[in-house]
Coordinates of C-alpha atoms in Angstrom, one line a residue:
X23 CA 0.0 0.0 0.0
X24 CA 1.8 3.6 -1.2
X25 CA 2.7 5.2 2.1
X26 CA 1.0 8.4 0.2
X27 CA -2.5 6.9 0.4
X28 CA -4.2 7.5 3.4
X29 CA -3.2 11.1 4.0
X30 CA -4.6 11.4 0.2
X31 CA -7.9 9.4 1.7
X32 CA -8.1 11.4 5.3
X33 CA -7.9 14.5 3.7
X34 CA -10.7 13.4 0.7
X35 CA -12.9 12.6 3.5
X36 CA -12.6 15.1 5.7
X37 CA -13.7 17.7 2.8
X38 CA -15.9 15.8 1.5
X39 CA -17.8 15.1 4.2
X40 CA -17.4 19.0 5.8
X41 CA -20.2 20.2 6.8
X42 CA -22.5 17.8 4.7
X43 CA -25.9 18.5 6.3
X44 CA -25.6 21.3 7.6
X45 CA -27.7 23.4 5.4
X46 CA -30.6 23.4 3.3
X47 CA -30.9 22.0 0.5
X48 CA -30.4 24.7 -2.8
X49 CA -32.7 25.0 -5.4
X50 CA -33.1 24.1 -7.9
X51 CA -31.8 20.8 -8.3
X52 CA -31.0 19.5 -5.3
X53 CA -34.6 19.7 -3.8
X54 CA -36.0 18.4 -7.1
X55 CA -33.9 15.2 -6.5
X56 CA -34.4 15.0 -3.4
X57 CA -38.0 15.3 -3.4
X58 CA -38.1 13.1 -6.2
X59 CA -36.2 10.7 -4.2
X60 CA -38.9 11.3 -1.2
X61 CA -41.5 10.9 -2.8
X62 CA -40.0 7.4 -4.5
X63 CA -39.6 6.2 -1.4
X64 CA -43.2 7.1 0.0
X65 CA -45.0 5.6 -2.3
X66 CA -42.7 2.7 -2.8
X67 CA -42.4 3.3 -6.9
X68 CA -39.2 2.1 -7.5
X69 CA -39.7 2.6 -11.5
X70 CA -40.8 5.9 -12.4
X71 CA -39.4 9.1 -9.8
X72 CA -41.7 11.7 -9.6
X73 CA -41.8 15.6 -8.2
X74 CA -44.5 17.1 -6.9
X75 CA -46.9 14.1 -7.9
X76 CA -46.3 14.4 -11.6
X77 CA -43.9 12.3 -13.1
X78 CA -40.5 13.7 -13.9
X79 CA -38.0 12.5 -16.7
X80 CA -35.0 14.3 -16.2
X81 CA -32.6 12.3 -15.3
X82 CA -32.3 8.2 -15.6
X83 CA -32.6 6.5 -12.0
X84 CA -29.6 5.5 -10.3
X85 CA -29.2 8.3 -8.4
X86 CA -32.4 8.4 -7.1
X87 CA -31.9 4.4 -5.9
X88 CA -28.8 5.2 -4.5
X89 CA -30.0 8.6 -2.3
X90 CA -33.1 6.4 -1.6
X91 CA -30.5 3.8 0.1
X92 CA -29.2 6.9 2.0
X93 CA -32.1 8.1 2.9
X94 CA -33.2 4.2 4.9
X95 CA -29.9 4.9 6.2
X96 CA -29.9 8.6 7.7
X97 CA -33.1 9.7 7.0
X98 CA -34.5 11.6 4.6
X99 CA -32.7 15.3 5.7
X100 CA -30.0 17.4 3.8
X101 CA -27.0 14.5 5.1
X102 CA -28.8 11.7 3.3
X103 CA -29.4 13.1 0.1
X104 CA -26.0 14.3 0.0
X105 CA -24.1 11.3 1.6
X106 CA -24.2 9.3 -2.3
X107 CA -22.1 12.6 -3.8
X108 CA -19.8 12.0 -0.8
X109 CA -19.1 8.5 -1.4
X110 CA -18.9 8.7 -5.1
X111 CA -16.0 11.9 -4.9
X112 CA -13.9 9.7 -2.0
X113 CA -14.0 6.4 -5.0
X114 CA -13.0 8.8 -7.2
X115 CA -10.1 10.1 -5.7
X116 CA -8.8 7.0 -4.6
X117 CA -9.1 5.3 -8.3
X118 CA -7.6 8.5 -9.2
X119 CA -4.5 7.8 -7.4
X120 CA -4.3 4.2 -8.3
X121 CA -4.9 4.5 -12.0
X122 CA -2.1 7.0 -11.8
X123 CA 0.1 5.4 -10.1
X124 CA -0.2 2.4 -12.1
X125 CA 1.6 4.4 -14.7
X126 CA 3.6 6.6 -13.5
X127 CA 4.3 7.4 -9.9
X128 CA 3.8 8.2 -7.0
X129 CA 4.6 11.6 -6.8
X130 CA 2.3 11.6 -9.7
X131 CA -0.6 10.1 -8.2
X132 CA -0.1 12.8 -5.2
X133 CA -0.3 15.7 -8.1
X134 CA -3.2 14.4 -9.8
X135 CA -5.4 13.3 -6.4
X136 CA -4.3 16.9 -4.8
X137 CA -5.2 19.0 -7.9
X138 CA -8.7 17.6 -8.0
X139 CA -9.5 17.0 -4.3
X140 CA -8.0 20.7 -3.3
X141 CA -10.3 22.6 -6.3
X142 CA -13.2 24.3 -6.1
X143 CA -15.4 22.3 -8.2
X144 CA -14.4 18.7 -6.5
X145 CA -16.0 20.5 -3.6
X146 CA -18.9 21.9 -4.4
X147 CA -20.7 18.8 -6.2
X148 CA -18.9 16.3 -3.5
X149 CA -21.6 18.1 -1.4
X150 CA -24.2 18.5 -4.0
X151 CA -27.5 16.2 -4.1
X152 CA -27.2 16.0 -7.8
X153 CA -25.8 13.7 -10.8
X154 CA -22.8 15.2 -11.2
X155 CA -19.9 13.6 -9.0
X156 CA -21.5 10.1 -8.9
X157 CA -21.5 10.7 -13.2
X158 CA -17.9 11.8 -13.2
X159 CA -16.6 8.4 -11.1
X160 CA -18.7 5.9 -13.4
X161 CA -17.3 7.9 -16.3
X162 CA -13.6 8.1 -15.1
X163 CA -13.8 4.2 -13.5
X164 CA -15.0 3.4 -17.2
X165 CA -12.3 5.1 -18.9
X166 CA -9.6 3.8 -16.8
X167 CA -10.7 0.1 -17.2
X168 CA -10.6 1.1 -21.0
X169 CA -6.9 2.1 -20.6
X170 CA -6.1 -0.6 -18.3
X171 CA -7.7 -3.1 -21.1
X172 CA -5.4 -1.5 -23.7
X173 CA -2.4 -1.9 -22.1
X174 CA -3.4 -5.5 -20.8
X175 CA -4.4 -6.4 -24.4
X176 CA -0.5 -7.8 -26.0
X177 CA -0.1 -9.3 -22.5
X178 CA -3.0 -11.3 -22.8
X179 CA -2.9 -12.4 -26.5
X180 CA -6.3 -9.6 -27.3
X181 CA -8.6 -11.7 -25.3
X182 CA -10.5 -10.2 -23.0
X183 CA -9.5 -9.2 -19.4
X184 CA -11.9 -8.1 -16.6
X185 CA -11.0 -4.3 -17.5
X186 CA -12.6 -4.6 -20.6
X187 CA -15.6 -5.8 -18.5
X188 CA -15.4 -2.6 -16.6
X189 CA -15.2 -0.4 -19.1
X190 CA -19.1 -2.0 -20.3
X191 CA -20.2 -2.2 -16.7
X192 CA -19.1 1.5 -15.4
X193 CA -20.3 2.9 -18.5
X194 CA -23.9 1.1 -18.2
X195 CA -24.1 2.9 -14.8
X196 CA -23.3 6.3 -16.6
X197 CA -25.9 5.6 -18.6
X198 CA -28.2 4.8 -15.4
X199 CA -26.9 7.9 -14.0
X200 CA -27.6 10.7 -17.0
X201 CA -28.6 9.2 -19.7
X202 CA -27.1 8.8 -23.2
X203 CA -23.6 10.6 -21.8
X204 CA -23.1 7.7 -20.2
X205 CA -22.5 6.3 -23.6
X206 CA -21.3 8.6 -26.1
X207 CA -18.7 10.0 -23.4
X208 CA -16.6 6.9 -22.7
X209 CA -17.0 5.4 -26.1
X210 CA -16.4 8.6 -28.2
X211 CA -13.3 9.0 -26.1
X212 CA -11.9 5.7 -26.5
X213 CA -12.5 5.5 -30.1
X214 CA -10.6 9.0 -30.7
X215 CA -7.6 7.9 -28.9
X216 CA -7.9 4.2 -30.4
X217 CA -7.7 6.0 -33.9
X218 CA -5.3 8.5 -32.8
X219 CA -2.5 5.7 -31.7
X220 CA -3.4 3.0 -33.4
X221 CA -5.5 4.6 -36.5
X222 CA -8.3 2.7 -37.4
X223 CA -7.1 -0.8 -36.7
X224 CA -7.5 0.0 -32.9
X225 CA -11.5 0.3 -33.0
X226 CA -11.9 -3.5 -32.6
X227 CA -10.3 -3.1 -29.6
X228 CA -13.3 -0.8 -28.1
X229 CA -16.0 -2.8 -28.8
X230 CA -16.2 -6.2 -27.0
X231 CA -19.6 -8.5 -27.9
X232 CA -19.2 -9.7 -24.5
X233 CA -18.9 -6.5 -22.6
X234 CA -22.4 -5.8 -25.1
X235 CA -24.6 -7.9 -23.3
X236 CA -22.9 -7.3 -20.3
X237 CA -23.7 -3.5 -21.2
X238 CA -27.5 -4.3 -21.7
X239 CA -28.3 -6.5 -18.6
X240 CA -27.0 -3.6 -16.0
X241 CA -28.9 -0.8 -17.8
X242 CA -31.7 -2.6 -20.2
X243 CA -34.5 -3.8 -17.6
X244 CA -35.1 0.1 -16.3
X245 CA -35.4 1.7 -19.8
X246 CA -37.6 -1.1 -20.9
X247 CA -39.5 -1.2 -17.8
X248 CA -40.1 2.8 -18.2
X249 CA -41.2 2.1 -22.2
X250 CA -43.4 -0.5 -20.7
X251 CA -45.1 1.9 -18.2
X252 CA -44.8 5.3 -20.1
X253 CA -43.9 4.7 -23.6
X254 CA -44.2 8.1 -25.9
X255 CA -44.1 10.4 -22.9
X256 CA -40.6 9.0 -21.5
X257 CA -39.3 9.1 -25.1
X258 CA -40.3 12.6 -25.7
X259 CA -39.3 14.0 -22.4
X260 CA -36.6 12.1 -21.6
X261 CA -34.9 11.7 -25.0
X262 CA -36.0 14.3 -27.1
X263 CA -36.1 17.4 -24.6
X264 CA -33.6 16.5 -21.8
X265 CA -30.9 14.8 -24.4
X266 CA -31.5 16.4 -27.7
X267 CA -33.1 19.8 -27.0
X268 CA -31.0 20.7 -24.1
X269 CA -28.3 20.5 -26.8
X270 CA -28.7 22.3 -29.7
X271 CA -31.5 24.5 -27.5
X272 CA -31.7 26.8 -24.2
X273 CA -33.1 24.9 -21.5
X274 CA -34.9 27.2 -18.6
X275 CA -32.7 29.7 -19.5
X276 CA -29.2 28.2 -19.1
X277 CA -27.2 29.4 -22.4
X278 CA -23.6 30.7 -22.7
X279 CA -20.8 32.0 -25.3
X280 CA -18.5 29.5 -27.0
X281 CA -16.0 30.1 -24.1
X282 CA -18.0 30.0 -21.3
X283 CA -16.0 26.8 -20.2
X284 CA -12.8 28.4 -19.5
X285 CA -13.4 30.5 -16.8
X286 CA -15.5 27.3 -15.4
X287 CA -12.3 25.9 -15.2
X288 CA -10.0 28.9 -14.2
X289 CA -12.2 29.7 -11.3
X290 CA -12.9 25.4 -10.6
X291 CA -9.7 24.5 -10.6
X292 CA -7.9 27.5 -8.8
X293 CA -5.0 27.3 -8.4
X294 CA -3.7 24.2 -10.3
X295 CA -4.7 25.2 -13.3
X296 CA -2.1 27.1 -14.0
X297 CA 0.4 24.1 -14.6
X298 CA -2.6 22.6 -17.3
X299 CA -0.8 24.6 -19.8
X300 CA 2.7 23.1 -18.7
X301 CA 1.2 19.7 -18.9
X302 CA -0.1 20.3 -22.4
X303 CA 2.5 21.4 -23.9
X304 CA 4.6 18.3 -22.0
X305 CA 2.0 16.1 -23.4
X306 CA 2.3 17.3 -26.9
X307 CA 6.4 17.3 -27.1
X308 CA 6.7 14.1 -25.3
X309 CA 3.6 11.6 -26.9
X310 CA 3.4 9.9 -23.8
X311 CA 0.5 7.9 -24.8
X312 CA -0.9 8.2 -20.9
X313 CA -1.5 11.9 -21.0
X314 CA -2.4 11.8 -25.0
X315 CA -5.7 10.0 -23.4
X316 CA -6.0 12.7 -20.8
X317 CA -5.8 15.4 -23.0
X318 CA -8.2 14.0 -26.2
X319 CA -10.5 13.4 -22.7
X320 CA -10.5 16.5 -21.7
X321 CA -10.3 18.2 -25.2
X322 CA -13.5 16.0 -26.1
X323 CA -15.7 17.2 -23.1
X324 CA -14.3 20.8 -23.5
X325 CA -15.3 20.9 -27.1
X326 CA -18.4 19.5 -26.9
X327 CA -20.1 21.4 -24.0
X328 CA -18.6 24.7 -25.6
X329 CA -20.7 23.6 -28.2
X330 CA -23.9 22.7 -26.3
X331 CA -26.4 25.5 -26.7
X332 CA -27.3 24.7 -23.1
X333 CA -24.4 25.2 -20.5
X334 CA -24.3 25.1 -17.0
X335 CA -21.0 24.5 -14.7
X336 CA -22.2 21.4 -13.2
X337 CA -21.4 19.9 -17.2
X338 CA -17.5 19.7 -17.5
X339 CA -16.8 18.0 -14.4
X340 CA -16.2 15.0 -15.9
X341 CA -13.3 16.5 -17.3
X342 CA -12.0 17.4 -13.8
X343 CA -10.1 14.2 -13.7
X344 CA -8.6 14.2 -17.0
X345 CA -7.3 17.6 -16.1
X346 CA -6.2 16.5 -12.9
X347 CA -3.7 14.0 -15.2
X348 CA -2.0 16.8 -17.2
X349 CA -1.9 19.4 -14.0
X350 CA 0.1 16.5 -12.5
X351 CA 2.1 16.2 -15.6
X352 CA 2.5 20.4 -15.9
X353 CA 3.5 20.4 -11.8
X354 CA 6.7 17.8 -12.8
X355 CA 8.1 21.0 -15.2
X356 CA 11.9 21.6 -14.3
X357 CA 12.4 24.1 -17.6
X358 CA 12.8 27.4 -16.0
X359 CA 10.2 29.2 -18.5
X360 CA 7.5 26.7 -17.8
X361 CA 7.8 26.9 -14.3
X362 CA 8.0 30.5 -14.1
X363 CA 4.8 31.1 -16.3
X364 CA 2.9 28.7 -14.3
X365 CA 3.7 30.6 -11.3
X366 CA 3.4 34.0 -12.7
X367 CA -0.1 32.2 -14.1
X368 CA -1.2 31.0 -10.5
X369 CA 0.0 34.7 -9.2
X370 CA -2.4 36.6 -11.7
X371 CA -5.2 34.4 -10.6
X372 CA -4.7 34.3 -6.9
X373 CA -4.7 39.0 -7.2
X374 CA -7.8 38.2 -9.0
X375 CA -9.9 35.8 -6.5
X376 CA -8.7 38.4 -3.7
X377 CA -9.4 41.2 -5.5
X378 CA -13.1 40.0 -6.4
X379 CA -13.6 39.1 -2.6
X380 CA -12.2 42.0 -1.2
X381 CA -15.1 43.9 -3.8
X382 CA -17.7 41.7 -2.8
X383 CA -18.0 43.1 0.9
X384 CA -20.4 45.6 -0.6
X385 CA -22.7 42.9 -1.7
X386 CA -22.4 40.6 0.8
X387 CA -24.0 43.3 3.3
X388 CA -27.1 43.0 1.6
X389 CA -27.4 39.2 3.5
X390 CA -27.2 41.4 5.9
X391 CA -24.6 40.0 8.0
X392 CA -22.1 42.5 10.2
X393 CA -19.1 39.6 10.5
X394 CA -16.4 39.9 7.9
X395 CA -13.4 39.2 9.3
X396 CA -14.2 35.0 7.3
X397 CA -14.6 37.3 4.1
X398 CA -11.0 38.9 5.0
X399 CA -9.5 35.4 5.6
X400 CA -11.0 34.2 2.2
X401 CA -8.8 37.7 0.6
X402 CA -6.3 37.0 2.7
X403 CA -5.6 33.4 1.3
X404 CA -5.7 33.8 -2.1
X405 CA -3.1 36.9 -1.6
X406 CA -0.9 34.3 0.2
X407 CA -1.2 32.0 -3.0
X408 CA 0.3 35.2 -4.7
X409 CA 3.6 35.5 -3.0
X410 CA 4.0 32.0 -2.8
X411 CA 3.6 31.9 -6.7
X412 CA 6.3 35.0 -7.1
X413 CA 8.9 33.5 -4.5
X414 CA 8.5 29.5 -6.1
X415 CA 8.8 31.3 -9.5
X416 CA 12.0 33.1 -8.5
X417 CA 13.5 31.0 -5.9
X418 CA 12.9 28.2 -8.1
X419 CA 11.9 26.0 -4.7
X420 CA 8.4 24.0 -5.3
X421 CA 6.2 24.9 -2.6
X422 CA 3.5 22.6 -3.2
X423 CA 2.5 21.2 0.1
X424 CA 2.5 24.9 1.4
X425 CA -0.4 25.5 -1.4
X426 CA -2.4 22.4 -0.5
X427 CA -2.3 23.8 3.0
X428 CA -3.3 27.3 2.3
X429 CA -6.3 25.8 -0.2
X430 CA -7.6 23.3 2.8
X431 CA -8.0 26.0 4.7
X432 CA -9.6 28.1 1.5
X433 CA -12.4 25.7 1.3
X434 CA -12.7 24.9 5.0
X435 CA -13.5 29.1 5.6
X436 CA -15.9 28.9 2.8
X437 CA -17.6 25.9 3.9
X438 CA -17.8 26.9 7.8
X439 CA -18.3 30.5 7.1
X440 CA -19.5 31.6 3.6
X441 CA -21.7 28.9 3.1
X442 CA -24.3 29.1 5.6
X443 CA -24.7 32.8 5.0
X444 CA -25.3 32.0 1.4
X445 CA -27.5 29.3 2.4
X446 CA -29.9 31.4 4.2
X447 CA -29.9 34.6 2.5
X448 CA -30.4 32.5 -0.7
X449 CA -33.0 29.8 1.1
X450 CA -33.5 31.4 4.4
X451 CA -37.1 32.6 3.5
X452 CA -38.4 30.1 1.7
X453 CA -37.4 27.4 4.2
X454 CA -39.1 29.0 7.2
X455 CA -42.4 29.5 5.1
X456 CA -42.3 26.0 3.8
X457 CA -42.2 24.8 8.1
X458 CA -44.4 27.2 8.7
X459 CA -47.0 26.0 6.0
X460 CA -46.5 22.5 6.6
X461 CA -47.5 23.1 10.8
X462 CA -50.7 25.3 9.8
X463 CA -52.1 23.4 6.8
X464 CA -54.2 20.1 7.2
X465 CA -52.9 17.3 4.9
X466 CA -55.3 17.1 2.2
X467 CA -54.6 21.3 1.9
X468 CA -52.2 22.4 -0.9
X469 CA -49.5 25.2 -1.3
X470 CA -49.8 27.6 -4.1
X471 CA -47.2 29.9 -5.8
X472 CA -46.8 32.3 -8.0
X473 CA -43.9 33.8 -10.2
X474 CA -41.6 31.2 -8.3
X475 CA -39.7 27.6 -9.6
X476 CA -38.6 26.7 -5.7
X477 CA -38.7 22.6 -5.3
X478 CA -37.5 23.0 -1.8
X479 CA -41.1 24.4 -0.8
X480 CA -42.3 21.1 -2.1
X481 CA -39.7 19.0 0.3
X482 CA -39.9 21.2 3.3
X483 CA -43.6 21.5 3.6
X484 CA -44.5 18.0 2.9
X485 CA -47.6 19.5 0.6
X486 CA -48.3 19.8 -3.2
X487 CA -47.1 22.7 -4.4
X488 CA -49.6 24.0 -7.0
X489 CA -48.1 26.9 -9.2
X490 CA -49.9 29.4 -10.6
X491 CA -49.3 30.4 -14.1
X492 CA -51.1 33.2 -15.4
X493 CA -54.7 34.8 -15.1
X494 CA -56.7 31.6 -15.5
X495 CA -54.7 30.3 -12.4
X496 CA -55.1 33.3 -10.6
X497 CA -59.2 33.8 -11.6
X498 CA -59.6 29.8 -10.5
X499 CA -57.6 30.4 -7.1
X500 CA -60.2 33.6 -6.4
X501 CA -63.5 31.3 -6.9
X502 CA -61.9 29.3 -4.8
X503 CA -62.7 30.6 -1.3
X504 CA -61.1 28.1 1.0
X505 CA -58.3 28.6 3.5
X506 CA -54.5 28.7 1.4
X507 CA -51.5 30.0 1.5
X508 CA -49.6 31.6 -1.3
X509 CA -45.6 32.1 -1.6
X510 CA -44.6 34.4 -4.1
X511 CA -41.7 36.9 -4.7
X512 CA -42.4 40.2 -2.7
X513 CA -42.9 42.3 -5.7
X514 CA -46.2 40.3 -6.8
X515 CA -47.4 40.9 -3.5
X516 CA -50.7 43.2 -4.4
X517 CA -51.8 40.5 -7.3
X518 CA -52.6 37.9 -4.4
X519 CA -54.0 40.4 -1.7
X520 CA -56.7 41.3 -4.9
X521 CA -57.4 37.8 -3.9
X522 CA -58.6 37.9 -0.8
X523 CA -55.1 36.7 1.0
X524 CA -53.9 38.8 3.6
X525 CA -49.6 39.5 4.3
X526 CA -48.5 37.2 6.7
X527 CA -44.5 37.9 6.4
X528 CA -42.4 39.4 4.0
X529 CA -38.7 40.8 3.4
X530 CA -37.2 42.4 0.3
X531 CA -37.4 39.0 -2.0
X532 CA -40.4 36.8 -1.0
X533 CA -43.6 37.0 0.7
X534 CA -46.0 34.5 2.3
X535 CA -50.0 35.2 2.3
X536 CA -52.8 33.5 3.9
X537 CA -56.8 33.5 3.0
X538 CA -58.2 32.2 6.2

């Protein structure tokens, strides 16, 4: 066992695990999957998830199995629905490590693990309730198998070895886990390097007839079952809007430019992604077949999100890993230029990130907090990060477990501190008028809103949510003489007192109204 390993794993699940419950749930999609996942295990429909009563098609349903387990577990509270995410970014890092140190080294396999576990994307969806991290470890398990199959494949005369078995049985839980990603990722990518180092005589070695059926009985039986039960309504919500449509259209609003991707990464990755560039151009001089597959892997996902029509941050993280790979590669520079422009690089960053938090103490009153000596501490850090960079760059000294200790405690400030202040000035409101509906109304009584998309109302109040669209909704709602309540955003406030609703509470966002 690498004597590296279990500070890699100690530190992985201490940040991983920081603070994991210990505030609400954010909407929009975490309290839509959790709900979803609440509801599943209510009513004991193990088949079809559904929000709000209605069914919902977003997103395959191994997630929703696995947070259910979590929920039998711990509950069904902010912990359980988080605790899969957890998991799935601890197996990640330690495969991480081990696939890299397979191939290289250990010092290596320390880059690699570091540069992902110490970013600020590997810690925001570790604690996430969504799709995202557990997608990114079936994607990167499937991968490595691939590349572990590849380099078996001389030793073992072509046959097939178990990795070749992995790569069919990770990538059929991809495909469980977000649809037809969990496909076209791992395959597209293996095929491009395939042809890339072996031209097009290395295709056969992607597809294996037996890792096919293997393929089909892990993911078949749910997509057939949902056929079965729902047949043109899964296809068209499920495939056509959530695979196609989110594509080549805007989905609720989430569009971007062509380069929306790279400040994703500059800000996600902070500060190691300023040896990426080093690790490029090492990959691309040297041919090392090992980082040839992390770079057409991340190139790949890069390309194709930039472009997606629909983009969101949550989408390249399966690229984090990949990344990871040539960071590790870029942090092994001993060419003077290299090393100074990565530092310089990380130097440029780390005045950025201090300057933008030193500016946001403006804002950040407006949550209306009075403590900012965390907010100093988080400009403080990323100024450290600065001189570090200049005196590495000039002293030529790597300083490496210095920055891993400055960016623990970067997260750790933002998780005990920032966090929760976001939290509640973000879901504050809603969550105490979701309690407070849920102890007032009887159980067959409903909650309506209007001008609002906030799942979390639905899982906090334990009460359909009925929304109310337009002035149909509205003219329905005022026939309708019986005791409700109404959330809404405070500026809609004198539409539902036409009503015959009266204020109960309100602050400079949202409002909640009662009829008696």
């Amino acid at each position: 066992m690498s004597r590296l390993f279990f500070p890699i794993l100690i530190l992985t699940i201490f940040l991983s695990f920081l603070r994991l419950g210990s505030v609400t749930l954010f909407d929009v999609d975490e309290a839509v999957f959790s709900e979803a996942t609440k509801e599943m295990v209510e009513s004991g429909n193990w088949i079809t998830p559904t929000y709000n009563g209605e069914n919902r098609y977003d997103k395959p349903i191994l997630l929703y199995w696995l947070m259910a387990g979590s929920y039998h577990i711990f509950g069904i509270n902010e912990f359980g629905a988080r605790f899969p995410s957890a998991v799935a970014s601890c197996l990640l890092i330690c495969s991480l490590f081990f696939f890299t140190k397979h191939f290289q080294d250990e010092k290596t396999a320390l880059y690699a693990a570091i540069s992902s576990v110490l970013s600020l994307s590997f810690f925001v969806y570790s604690h996430a309730a969504v799709t995202d991290m557990t997608l990114t470890l079936f994607i990167s398990l499937s991968l490595f198998s691939f590349y572990f199959s590849v380099a078996d494949n001389e030793k073992h005369q072509g046959k097939d070895t178990i990795y070749s078995y992995g790569f069919y049985l990770f990538s059929a839980l991809a495909f469980l886990t977000k649809g037809l990603i969990g496909i076209l990722f791992p395959f597209c990518i293996a095929l491009i390097y395939m042809i890339a180092t072996e031209k097009l005589n290395g295709i056969k070695k992607v597809f294996r007839f037996k890792g096919l059926i293997l393929f089909l009985l892990i993911s078949a039986p749910w997509y057939l079952a949902q056929f079965s039960i729902n047949g043109r309504e899964f296809f068209d919500q499920f495939i056509m809007k959530h695979h196609f449509k989110r594509y080549v259209g805007v989905i609720s609003g989430h569009k971007g430019p062509f380069y929306y991707y790279i400040p994703v990464l500059l800000i996600g990755l902070f500060p190691w992604i300023a040896y990426l560039p080093a690790g490029i151009r090492n990959t691309l001089k040297e041919k090392e077949r090992f980082y040839l597959f992390a770079l057409l892997w991340v190139t790949f996902l890069f390309v194709f999100f930039s472009l997606s029509t629909t983009k969101l941050p949550n989408y390249i993280l399966p690229a984090i890993p990949a990344a990871s790979l040539l960071i590790a590669s870029g942090m092994k520079v001993h060419g003077q230029r290299w090393r100074q422009f990565s530092h310089f690089f990380m130097a440029a960053m780390g005045l950025l990130i201090s300057a933008a938090f030193l500016i946001s103490r403006q804002y950040l009153m407006k949550f209306g907090t009075d403590d900012f000596a965390w907010l100093y501490l988080l400009v403080a850090i990323p100024a450290g990060i600065v001189l570090l960079s200049i005196y590495s760059a000039l002293t030529k000294q790597g300083l490496n477990i210095a920055l891993a200790v400055l960016m623990v405690l970067f997260l750790s400030v933002l998780s005990i501190k920032a966090l929760p202040i976001i939290s509640q000035y973000l879901q504050g409101t809603l969550h105490k008028y979701s309690l407070y509906a849920k102890e007032k109304l009887s159980p067959d009584e409903n909650i309506f809103v209007y001008g609002i998309n906030n799942p979390s109302i639905v899982f906090y109040s334990g009460h359909k949510v009925i929304p109310l669209k337009g002035k149909n909704d509205l003219i329905t709602l005022s026939d309708n003489g019986h005791h409700a309540f109404v959330i809404t955003k405070t500026k809609h406030v004198s539409i539902i007192e036409n009503l015959g609703f009266h204020v109960l509470e309100r602050d400079e966002r949202y409002a909640i109204l009662e009829r008696e």
